[in-house]
CSV table of C-alpha atoms and ligand atoms in Angstrom, one decimal:
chain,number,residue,atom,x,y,z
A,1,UNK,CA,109.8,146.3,108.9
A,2,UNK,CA,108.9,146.5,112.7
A,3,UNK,CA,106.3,147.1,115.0
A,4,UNK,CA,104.6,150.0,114.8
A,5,UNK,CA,104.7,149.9,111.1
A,6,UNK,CA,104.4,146.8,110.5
A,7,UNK,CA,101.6,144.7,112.4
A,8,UNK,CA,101.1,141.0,111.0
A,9,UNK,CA,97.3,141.2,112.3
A,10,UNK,CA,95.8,143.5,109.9
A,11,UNK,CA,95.8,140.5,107.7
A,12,UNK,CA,94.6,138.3,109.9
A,13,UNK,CA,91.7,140.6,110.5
A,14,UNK,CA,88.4,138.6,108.6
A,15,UNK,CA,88.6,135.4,106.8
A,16,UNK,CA,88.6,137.2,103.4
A,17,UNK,CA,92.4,138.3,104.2
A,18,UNK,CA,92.9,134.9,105.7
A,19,UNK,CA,91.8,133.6,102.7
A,20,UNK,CA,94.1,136.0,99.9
A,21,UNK,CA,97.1,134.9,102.5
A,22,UNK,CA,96.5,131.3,103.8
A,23,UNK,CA,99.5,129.2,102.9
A,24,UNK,CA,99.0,126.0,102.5
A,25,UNK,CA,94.9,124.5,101.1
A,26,UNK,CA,93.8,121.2,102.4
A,27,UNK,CA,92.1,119.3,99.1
A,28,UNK,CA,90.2,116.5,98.5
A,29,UNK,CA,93.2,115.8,95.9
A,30,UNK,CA,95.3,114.7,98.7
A,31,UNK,CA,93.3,112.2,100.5
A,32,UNK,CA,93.6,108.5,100.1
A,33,UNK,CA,91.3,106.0,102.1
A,34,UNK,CA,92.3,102.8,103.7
A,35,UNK,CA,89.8,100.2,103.9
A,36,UNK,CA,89.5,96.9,105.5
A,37,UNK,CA,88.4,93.8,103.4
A,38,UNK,CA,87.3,89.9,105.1
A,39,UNK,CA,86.1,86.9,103.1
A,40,UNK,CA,82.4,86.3,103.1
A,41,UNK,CA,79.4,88.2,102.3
A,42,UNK,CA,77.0,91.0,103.9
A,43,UNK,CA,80.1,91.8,106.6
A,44,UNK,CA,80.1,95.1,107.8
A,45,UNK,CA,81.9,95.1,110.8
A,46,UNK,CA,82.6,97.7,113.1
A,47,UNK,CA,86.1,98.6,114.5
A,48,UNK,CA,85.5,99.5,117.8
A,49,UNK,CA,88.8,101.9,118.0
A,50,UNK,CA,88.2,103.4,114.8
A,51,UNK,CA,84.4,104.8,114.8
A,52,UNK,CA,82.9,105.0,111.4
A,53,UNK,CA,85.5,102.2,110.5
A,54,UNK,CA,84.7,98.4,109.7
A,55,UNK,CA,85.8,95.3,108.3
A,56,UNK,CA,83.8,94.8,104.9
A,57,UNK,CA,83.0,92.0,103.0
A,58,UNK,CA,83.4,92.7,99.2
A,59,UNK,CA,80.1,93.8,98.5
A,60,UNK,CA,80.0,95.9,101.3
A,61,UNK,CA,83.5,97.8,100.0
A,62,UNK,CA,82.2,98.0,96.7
A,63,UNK,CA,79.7,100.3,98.1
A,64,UNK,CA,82.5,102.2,100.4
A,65,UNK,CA,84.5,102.6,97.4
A,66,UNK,CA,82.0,104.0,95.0
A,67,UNK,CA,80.8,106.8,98.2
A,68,UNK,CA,84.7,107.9,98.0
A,69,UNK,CA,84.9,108.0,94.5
A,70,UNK,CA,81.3,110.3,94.7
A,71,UNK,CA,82.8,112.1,97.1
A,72,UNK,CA,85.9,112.9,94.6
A,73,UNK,CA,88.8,111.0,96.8
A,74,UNK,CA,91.5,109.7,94.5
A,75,UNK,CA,92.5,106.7,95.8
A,76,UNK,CA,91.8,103.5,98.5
A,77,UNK,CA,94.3,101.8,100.1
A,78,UNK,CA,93.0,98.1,100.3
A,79,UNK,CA,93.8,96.0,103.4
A,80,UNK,CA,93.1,92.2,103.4
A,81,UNK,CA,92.3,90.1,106.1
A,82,UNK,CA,92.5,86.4,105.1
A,83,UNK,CA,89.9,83.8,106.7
A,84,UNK,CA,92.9,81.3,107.3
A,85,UNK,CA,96.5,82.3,108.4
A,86,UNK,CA,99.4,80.4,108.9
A,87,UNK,CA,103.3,80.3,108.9
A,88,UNK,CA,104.3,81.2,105.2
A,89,UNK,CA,101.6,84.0,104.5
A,90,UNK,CA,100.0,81.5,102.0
A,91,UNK,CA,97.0,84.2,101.9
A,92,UNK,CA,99.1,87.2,100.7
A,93,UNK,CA,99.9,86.2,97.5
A,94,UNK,CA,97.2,83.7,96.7
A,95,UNK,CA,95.6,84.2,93.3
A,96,UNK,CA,92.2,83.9,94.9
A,97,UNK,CA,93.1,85.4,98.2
A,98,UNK,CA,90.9,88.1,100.0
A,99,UNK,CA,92.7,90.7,98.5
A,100,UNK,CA,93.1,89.7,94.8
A,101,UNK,CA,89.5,88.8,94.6
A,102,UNK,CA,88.9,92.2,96.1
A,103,UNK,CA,91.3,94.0,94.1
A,104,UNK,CA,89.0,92.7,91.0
A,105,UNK,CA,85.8,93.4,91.7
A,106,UNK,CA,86.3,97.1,92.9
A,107,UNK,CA,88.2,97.5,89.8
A,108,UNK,CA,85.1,96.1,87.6
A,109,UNK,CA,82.6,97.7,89.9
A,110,UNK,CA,84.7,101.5,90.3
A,111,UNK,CA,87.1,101.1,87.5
A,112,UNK,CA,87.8,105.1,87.7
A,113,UNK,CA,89.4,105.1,91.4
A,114,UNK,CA,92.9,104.1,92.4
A,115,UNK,CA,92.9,100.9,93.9
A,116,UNK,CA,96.2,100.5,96.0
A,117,UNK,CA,97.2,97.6,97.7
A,118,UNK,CA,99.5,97.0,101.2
A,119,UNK,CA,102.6,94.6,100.4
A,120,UNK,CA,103.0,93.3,104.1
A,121,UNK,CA,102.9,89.6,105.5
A,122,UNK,CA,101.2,90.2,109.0
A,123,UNK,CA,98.0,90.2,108.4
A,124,UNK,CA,98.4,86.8,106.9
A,125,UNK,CA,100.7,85.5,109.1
A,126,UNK,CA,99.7,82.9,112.4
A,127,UNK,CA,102.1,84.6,114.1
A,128,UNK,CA,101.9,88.3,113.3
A,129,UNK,CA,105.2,89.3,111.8
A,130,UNK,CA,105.7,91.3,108.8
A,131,UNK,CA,107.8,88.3,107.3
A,132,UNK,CA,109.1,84.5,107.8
A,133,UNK,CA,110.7,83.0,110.6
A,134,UNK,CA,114.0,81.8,110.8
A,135,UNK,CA,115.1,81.0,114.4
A,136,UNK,CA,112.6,83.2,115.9
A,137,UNK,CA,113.1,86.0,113.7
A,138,UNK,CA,112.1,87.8,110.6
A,139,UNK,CA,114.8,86.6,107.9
A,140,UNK,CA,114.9,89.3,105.4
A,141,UNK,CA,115.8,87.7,102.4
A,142,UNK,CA,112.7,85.1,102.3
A,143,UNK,CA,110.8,87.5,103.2
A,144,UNK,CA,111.6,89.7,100.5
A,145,UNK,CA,110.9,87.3,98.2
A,146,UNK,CA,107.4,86.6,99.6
A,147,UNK,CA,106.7,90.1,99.2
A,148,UNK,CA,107.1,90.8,95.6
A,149,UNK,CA,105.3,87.6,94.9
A,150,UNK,CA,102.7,89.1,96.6
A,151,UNK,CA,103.1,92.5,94.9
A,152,UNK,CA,103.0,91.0,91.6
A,153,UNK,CA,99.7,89.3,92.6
A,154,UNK,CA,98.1,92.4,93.1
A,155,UNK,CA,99.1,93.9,90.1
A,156,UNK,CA,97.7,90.6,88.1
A,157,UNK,CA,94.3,90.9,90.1
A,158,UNK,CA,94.4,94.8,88.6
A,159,UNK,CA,95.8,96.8,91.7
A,160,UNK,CA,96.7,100.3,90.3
A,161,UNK,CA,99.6,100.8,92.6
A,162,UNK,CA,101.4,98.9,95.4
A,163,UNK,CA,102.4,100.2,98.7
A,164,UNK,CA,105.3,97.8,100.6
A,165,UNK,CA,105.0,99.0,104.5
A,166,UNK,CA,107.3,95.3,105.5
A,167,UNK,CA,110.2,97.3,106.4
A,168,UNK,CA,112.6,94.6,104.6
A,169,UNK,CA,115.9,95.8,103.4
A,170,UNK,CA,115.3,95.5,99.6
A,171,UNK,CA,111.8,95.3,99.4
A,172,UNK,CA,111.3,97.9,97.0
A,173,UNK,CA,114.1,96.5,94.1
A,174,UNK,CA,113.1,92.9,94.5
A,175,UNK,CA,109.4,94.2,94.2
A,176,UNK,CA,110.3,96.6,91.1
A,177,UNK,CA,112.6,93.6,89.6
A,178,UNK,CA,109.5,91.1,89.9
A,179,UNK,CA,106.8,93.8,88.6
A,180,UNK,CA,109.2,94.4,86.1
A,181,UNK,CA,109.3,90.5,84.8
A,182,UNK,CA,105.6,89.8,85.0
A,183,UNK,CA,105.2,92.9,82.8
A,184,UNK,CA,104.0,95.1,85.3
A,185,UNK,CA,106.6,98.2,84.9
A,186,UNK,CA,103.8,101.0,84.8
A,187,UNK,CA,102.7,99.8,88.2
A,188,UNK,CA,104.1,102.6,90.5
A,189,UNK,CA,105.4,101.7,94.2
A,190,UNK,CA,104.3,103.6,96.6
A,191,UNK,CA,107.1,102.9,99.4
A,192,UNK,CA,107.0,103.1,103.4
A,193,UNK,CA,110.2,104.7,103.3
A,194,UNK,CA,110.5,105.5,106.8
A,195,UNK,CA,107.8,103.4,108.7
A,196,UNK,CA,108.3,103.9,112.6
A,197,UNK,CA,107.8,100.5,115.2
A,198,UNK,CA,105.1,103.1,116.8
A,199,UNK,CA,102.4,102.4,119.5
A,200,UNK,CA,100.1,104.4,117.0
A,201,UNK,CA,99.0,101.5,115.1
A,202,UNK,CA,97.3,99.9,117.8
A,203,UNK,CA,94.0,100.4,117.0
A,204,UNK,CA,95.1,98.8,113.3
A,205,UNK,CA,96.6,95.8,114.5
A,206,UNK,CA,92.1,95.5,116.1
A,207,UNK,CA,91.2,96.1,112.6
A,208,UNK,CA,93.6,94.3,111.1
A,209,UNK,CA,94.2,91.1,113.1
A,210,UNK,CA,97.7,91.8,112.9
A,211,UNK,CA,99.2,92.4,116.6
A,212,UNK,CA,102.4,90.1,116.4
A,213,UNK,CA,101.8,87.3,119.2
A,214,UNK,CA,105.5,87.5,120.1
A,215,UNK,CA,108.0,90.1,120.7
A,216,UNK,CA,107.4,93.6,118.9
A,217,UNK,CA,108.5,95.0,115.4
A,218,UNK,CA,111.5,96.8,116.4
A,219,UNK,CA,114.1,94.9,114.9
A,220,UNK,CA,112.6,95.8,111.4
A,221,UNK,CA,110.7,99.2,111.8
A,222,UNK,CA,112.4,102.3,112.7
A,223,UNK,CA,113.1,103.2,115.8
A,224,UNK,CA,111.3,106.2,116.9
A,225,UNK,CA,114.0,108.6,117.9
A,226,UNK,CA,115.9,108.6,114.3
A,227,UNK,CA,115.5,110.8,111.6
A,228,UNK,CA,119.2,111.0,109.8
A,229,UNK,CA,118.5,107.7,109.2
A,230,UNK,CA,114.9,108.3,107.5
A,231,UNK,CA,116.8,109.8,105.1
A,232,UNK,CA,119.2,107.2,104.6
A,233,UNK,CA,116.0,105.0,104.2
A,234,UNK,CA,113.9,107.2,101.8
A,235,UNK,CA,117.4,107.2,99.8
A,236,UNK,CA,117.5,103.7,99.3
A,237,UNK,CA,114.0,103.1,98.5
A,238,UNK,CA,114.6,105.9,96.0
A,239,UNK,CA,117.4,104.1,94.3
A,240,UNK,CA,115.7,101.0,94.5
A,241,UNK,CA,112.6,102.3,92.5
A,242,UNK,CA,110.3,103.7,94.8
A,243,UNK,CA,108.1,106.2,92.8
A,244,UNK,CA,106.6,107.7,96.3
A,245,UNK,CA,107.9,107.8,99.3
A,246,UNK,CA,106.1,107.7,102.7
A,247,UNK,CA,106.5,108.9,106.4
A,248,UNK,CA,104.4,106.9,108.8
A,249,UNK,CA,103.0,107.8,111.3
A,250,UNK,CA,102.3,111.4,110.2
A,251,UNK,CA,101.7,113.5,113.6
A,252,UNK,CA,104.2,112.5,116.3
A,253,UNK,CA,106.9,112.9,112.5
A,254,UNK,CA,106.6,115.7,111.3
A,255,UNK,CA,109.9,117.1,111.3
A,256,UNK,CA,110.8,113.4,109.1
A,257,UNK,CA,107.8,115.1,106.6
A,258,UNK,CA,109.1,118.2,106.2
A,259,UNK,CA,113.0,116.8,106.3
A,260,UNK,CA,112.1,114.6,103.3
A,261,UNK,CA,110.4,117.4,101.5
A,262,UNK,CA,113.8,119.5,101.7
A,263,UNK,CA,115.8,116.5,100.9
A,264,UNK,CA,114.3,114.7,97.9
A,265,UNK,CA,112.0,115.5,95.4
A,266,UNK,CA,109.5,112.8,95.3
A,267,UNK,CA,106.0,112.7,96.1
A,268,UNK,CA,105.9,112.6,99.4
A,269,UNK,CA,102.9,110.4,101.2
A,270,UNK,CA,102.3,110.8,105.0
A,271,UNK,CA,100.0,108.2,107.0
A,272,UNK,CA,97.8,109.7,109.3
A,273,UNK,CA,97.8,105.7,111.4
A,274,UNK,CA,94.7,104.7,112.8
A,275,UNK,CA,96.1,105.6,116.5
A,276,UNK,CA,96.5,109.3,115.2
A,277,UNK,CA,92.5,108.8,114.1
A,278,UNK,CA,91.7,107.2,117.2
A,279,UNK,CA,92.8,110.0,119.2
A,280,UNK,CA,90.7,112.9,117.7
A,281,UNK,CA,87.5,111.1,117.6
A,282,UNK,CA,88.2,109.8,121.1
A,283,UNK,CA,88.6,113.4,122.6
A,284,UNK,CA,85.6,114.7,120.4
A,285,UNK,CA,83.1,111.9,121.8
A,286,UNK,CA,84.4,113.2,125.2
A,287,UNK,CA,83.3,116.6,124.2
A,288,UNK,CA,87.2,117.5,125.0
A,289,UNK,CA,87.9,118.9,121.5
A,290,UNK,CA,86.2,120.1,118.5
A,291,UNK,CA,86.8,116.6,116.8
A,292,UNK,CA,85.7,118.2,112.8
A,293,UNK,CA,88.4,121.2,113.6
A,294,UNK,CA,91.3,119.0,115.0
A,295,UNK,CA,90.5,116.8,112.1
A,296,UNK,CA,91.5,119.4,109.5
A,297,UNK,CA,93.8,121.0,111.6
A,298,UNK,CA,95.8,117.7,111.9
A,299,UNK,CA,95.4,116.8,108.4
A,300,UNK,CA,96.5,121.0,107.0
A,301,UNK,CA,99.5,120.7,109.4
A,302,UNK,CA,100.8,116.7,107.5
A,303,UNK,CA,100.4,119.1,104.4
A,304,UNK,CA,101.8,121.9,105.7
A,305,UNK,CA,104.8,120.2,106.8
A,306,UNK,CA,105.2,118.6,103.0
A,307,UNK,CA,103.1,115.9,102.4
A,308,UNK,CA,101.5,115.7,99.1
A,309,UNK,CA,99.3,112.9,99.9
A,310,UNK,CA,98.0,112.0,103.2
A,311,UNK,CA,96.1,108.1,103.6
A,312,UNK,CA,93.9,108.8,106.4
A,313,UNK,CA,91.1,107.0,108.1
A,314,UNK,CA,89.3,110.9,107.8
A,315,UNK,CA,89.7,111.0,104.4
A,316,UNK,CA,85.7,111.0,104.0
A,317,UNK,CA,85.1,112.9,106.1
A,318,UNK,CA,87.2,115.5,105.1
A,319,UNK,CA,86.1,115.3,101.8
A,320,UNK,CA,82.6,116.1,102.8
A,321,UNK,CA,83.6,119.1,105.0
A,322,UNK,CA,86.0,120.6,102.2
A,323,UNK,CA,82.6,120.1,99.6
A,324,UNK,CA,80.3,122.2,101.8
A,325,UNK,CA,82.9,124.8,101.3
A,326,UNK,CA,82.8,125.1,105.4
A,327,UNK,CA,86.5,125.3,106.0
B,1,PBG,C1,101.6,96.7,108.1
B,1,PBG,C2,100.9,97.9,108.3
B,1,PBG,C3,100.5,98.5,109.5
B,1,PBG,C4,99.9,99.7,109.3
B,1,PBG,C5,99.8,99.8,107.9
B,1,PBG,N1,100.4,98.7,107.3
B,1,PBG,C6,100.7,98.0,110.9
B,1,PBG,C7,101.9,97.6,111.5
B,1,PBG,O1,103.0,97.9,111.0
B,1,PBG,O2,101.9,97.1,112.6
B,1,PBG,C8,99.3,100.6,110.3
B,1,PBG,C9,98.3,101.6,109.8
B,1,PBG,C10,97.6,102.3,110.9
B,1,PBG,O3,97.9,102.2,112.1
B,1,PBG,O4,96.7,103.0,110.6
B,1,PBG,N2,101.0,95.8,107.2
């Protein structure tokens, strides 16, 4: 059918026929919300790079945590900052460590909303890196090791789901194996399958306190330009137990989104990074964009390409627009 007889704007023509034919629905079902957590008490600090962002003491998240569960988001993604760091990530996997202690008392104070927690090493590392040094350079293996400790940790402290974003060959198995052993085998991984070394986690590494002090993170994270090899990446973590898989950064990888969504039949998670974030509210305190519409037209296009969940730094914010019923 062509034009004359067929002409695609009659259905475009008011937003009730937008609405019978609109493809693909933003929810609040989708969203997961990252959060920032430091030692002490009464902290609520802002991060500069990510307005309406801040480093909380635990108090302070318990109070974050309970507004997203009001506002109906599923799941938090908890991020630990660590008072002391040093060469071995003593931190990550300390029983009374920021995050464990964390991990706790959101799940005693909210019981009813996921709490997920980051497997990495770099925000408890002096140095930065995602793992241990060996010769001035991230040795997998030890690494590895660290991490599950670490994941099984969390899971004691009561985290509902764990989310390795290392990029260690093997992270996911030796995580699943040590979950497994500690009793932990309903614990689900949510795995950074194909996590790019991107320049769009700058404004994280502020938040974080995780920018390496040496060298980069391309000799573990992907390199930008590759997508044949997400797949390869996805497929591992797939065989190696991951229970979701995720595409980070979400934007500027797309096309990885929707090639993982054609190729494998997991959940698919996309990470909307903090740079991504940055961006938008940037431009909208400019007045050079409409920062609430480029908000949900960022986060309908990671869903649209065919991401099931998206953890973004929005998420309440979204949430609140998709409750008035505006969009
Ligand atoms: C690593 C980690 C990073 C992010 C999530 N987990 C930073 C990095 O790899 O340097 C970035 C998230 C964001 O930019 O929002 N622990």
């Amino acid at each position: 059918m062509y034009f004359p007889a067929y002409r695609p704007r009659r259905l475009r023509k008011n937003e009730n026929f937008r609405r019978l034919t609109r493809e693909t629905r933003l929810s609040v079902d989708d969203l997961i919300y990252p959060l920032f957590v430091v030692e002490g008490k009464g902290i609520k600090k802002p991060i500069d790079s990510m307005p309406g962002n801040y480093q909380m003491s635990v108090d302070n998240l318990v109070k974050e945590v309970r507004e997203a569960k009001a506002l109906g988001i599923p799941g938090v993604l908890l991020f630990g900052i660590p008072e002391k760091k040093d060469e071995v990530a003593s931190g990550a996997f300390a029983e009374n460590g920021v995050i464990q202690k964390a991990v706790k008392k959101v799940k005693d104070a909210v019981p009813d909303i996921l709490v997920i927690t980051d497997v990495c090493l770099c925000e408890y590392t002096s140095h930065g890196h995602c793992g241990m040094l060996k010769g001035g350079e991230v040795d997998n293996d030890t690494t590895v090791e660290v991490l599950a400790e670490t994941a099984v940790s969390q899971a004691r402290a009561g985290a509902d789901m764990v989310a390795p974003s290392a990029m260690m060959d093997g992270q996911v198995g030796a995580i699943r194996d040590g979950l497994d052993e500690a009793g932990f085998e309903a614990v689900p991984i949510m795995a950074y399958s194909a996590k790019y070394a991107s320049c769009f986690y700058g404004p994280f590494r502020e938040a974080a306190e995780s920018a390496p002090q040496f060298g980069d993170r391309k000799a573990y994270q992907m390199d930008p330009p590759n997508v044949v090899e997400a797949v390869r990446e996805i497929g591992l973590d797939i065989e190696e137990g991951a229970d979701i898989i995720m595409v980070k950064p979400a934007l500027p990888y797309l096309d990885v989104i929707r090639t993982a969504r054609e190729e494998f039949d997991l959940p698919i998670a996309a990470y909307n990074v903090s740079g991504e974030f940055a961006m938008i509210k940037a431009a909208a305190r400019l007045g050079w964009l409409d920062g609430e519409r480029a908000m949900m037209e960022a986060l309908t296009a990671i869903k649209r390409a065919g991401a099931d969940i998206i953890l973004t730094y929005f998420a309440k914010d979204a949430a609140k627009l998709l409750q008035s019923g505006k969009p």
